[in-house]
Tab-separated table of C-alpha atoms in Angstrom:
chain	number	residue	atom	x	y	z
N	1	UNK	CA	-0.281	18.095	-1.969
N	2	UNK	CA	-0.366	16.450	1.523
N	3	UNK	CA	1.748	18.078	4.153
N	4	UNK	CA	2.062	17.431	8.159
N	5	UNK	CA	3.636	20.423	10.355
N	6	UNK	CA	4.880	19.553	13.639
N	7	UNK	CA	6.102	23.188	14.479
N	8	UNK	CA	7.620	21.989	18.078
N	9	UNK	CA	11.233	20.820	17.595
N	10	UNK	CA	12.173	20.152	20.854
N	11	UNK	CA	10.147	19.875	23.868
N	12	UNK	CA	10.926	20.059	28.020
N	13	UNK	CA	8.844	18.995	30.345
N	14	UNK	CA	9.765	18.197	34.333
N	15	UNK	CA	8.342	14.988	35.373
N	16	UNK	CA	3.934	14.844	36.102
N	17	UNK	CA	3.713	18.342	34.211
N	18	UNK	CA	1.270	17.312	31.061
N	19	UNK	CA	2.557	18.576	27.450
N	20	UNK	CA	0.746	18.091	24.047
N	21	UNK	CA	2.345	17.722	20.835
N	22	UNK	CA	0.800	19.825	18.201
N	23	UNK	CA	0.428	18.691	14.298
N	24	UNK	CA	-0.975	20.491	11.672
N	25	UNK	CA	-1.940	18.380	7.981
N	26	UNK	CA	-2.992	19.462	4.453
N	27	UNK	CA	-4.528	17.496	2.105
N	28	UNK	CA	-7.185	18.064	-0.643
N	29	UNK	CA	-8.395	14.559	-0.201
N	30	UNK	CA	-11.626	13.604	1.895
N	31	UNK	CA	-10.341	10.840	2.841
N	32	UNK	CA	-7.198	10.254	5.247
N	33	UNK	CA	-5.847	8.998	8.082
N	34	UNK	CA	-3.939	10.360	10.720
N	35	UNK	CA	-1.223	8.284	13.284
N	36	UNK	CA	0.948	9.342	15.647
N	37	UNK	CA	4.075	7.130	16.372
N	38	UNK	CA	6.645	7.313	19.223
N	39	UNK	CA	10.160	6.458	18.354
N	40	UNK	CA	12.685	6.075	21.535
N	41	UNK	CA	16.082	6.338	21.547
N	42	UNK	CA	16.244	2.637	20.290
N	43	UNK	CA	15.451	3.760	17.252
N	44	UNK	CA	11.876	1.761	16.129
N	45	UNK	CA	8.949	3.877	15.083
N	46	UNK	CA	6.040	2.698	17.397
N	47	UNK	CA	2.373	2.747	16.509
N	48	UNK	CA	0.719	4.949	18.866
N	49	UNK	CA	-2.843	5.576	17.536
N	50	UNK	CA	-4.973	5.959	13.875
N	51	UNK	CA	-7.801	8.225	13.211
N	52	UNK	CA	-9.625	8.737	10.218
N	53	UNK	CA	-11.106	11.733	8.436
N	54	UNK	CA	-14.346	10.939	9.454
N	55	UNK	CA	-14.181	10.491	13.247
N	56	UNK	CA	-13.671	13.713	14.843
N	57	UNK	CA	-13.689	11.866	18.330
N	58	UNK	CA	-11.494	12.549	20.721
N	59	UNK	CA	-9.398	9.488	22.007
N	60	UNK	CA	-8.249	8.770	25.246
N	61	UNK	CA	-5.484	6.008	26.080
N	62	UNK	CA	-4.310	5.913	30.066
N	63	UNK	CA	-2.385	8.788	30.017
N	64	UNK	CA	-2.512	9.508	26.402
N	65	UNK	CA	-5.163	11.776	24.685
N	66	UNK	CA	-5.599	12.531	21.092
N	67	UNK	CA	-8.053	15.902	19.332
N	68	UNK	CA	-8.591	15.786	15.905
N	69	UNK	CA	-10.398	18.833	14.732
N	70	UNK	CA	-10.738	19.250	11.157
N	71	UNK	CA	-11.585	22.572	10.925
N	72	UNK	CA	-7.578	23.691	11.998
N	73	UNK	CA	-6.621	20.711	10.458
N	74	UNK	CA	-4.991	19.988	14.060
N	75	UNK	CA	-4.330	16.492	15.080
N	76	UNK	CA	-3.228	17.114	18.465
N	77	UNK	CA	-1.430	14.565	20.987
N	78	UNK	CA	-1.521	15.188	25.008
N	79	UNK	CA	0.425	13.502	27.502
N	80	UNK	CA	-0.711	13.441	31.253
N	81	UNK	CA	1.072	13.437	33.645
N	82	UNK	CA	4.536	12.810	31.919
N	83	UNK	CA	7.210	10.277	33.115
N	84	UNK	CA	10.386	9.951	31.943
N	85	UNK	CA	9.954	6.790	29.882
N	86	UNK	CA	7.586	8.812	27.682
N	87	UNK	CA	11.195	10.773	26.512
N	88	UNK	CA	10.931	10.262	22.890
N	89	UNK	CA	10.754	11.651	19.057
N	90	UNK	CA	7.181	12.161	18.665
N	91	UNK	CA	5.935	11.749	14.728
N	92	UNK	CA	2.400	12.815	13.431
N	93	UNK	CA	2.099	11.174	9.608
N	94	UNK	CA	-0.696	11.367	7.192
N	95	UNK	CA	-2.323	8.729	4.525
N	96	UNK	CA	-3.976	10.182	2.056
N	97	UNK	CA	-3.796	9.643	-1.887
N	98	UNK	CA	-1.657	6.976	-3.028
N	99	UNK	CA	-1.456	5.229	0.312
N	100	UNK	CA	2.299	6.841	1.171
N	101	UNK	CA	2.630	8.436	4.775
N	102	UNK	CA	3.800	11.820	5.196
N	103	UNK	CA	5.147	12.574	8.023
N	104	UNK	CA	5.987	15.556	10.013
N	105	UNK	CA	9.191	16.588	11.115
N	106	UNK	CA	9.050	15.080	15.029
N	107	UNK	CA	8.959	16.683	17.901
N	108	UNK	CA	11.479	15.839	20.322
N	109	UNK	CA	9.867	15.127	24.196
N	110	UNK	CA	12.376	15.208	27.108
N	111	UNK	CA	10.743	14.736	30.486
N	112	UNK	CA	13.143	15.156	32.819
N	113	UNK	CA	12.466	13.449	36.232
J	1	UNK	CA	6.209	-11.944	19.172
J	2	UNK	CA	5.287	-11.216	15.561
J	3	UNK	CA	8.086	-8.542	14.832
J	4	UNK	CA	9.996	-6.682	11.796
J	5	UNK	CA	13.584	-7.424	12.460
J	6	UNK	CA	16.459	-5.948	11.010
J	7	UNK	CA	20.198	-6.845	10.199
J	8	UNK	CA	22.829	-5.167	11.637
J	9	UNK	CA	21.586	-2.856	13.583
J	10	UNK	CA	24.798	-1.171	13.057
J	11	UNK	CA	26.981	-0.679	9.426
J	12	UNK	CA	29.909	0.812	8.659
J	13	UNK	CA	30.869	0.627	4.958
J	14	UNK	CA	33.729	2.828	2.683
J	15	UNK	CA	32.604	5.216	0.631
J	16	UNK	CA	31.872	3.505	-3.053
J	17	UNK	CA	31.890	0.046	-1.780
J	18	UNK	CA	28.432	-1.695	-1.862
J	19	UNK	CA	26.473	-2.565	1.115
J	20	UNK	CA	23.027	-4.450	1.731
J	21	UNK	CA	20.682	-4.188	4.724
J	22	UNK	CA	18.404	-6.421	5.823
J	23	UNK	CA	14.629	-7.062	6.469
J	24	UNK	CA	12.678	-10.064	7.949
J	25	UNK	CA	9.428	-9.927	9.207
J	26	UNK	CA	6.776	-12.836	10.596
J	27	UNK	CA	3.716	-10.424	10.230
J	28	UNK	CA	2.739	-12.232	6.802
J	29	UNK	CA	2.236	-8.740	5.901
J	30	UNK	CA	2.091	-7.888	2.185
J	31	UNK	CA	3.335	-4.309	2.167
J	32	UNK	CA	7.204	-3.513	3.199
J	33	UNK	CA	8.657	-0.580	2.668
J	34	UNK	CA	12.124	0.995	3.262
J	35	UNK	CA	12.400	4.595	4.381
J	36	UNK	CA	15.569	6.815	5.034
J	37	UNK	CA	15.723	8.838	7.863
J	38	UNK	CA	18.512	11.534	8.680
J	39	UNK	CA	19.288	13.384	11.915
J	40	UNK	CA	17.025	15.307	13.239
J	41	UNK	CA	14.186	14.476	10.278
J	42	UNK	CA	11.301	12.512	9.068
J	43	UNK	CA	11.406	9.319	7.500
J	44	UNK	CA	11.756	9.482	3.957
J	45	UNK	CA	10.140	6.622	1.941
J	46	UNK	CA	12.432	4.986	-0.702
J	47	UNK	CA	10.376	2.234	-2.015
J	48	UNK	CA	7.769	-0.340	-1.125
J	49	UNK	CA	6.569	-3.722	-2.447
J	50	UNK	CA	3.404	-5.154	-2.461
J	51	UNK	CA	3.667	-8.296	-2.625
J	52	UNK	CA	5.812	-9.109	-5.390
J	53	UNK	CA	5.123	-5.744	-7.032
J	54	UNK	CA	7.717	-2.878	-6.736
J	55	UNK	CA	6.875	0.987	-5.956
J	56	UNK	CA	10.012	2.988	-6.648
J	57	UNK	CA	9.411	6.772	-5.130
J	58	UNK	CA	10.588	9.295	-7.928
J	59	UNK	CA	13.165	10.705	-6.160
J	60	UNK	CA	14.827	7.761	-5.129
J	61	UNK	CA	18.449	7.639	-6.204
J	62	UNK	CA	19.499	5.021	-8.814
J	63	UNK	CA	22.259	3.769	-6.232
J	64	UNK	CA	19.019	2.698	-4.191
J	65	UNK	CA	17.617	-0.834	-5.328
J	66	UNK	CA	15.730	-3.755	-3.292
J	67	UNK	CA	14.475	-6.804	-3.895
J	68	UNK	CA	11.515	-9.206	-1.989
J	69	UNK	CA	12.525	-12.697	-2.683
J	70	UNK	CA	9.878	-13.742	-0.407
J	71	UNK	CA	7.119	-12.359	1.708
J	72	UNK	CA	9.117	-12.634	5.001
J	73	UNK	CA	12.402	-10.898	3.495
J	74	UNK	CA	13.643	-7.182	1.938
J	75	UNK	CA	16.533	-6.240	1.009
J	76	UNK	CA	18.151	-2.556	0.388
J	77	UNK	CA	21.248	-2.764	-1.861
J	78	UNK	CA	23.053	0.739	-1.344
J	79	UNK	CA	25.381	0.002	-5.420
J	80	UNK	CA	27.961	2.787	-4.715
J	81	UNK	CA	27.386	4.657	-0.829
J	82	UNK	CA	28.462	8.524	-0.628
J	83	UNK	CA	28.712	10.471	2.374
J	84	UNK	CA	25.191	11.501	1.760
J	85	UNK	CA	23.882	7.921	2.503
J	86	UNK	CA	24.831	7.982	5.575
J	87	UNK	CA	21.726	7.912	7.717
J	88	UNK	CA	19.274	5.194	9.713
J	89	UNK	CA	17.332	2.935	7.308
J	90	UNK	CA	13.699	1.601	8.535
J	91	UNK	CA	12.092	-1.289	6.995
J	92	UNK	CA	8.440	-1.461	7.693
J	93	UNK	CA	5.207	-3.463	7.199
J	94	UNK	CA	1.583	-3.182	6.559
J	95	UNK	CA	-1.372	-6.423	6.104
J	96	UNK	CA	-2.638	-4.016	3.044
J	97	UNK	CA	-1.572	-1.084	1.369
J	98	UNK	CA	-4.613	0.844	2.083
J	99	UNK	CA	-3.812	4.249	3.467
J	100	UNK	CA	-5.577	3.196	6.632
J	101	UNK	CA	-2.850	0.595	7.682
J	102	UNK	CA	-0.931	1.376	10.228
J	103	UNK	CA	2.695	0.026	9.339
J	104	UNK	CA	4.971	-1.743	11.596
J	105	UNK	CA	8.667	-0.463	12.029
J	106	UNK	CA	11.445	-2.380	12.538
J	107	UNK	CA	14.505	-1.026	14.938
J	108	UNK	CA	16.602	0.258	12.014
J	109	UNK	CA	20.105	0.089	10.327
J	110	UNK	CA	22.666	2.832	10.883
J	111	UNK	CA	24.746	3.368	8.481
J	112	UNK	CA	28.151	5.049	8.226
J	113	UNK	CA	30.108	5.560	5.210
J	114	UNK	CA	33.298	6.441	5.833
């Protein structure tokens, strides 16, 4: 069964503090792929970043930072430095068998300035 | 811009009286797929196409159907709405249907049913 926990429902932040997102996955398969997408108020899911099972890398992005460790099955997502603009439902997904994405539940980011 | 667009951003239909949504997209992507998402939670997939081939999820309702006459267009076609179906509907895209594609959302339909 494939599975992504994103145990933070709601998140506050004041403005320049940094915050990271946690997201925990299951899957028997060896081979996934993890994203994260950010999805304003507007409404569209936006493609943030994609890892797969076999790059434990860590990823930096300007402000954004991504660690994947596979041993906690934790994809984790860390904002720097927060601005209000990065106010948003955060969603960690997974793509394992049969090519669907799972995602988690979202965790809701308010920076407030 | 190369974009997933979709049409009305905003629907209000009556309770048993059939509505369709909307999906264009100028990717020339293969894969579309319409997910469901209520208040609060994830997006749920309903269906997906690639290509010309359809992918019904098993729990999909019945009331649910689509149809791809095209690669650019989608369609959800909501038969008989409840109150249930109220909720925003995303139509996305991906070049293959490989779980490493990333897939492209459009802004979403809300729908009411009143």
């Amino acid at each position: 069964a494939q599975k992504v926990t994103q145990a933070q429902t709601e998140i506050s932040v004041v403005e320049k503090e940094d915050v990271t997102l946690d997201c925990v996955y299951e899957t028997r398969d060896t081979t996934y792929y993890l994203f994260w997408y950010k999805q304003p108020p507007s409404g569209e899911l936006v493609f943030l970043i994609r890892r797969n099972s076999f790059d434990e890398q860590n990823e930096i992005s300007g402000r954004y930072s991504w660690n994947f460790q596979k041993s906690t099955s934790s994809f984790n997502f860390t904002i720097t430095a927060s601005q209000v603009v990065d106010s948003a439902v955060y969603f960690c997904a997974l793509s394992a068998t049969g090519n669907q994405f799972y995602f988690g539940t979202g965790t809701s980011l308010t920076v407030i300035p | 811009d190369a974009m997933v667009i979709q049409n009305p951003r905003y629907q209000v239909t009556q309770f048993g009286k059939p509505v369709t949504l909307s999906c264009s997209q100028t990717l020339n992507h293969n894969v579309m797929y319409w997910y469901q998402q209520k208040s609060s939670q994830a997006p749920k997939l309903l269906f997906h196409y690639y290509d010309k081939d359809f992918n019904n999820e098993a729990d999909t309702p019945d009331n649910f159907q689509s149809r791809r006459p095209n690669t650019s267009f989608c369609f959800l076609d909501i038969r008989s709405p409840g109150l249930g179906d109220a909720a925003m509907y995303l139509c996305a895209t991906s070049r293959q249907g490989g779980r490493y594609n990333e897939q492209f959302f459009g802004p979403g339909t809300r729908l009411t049913v009143l």
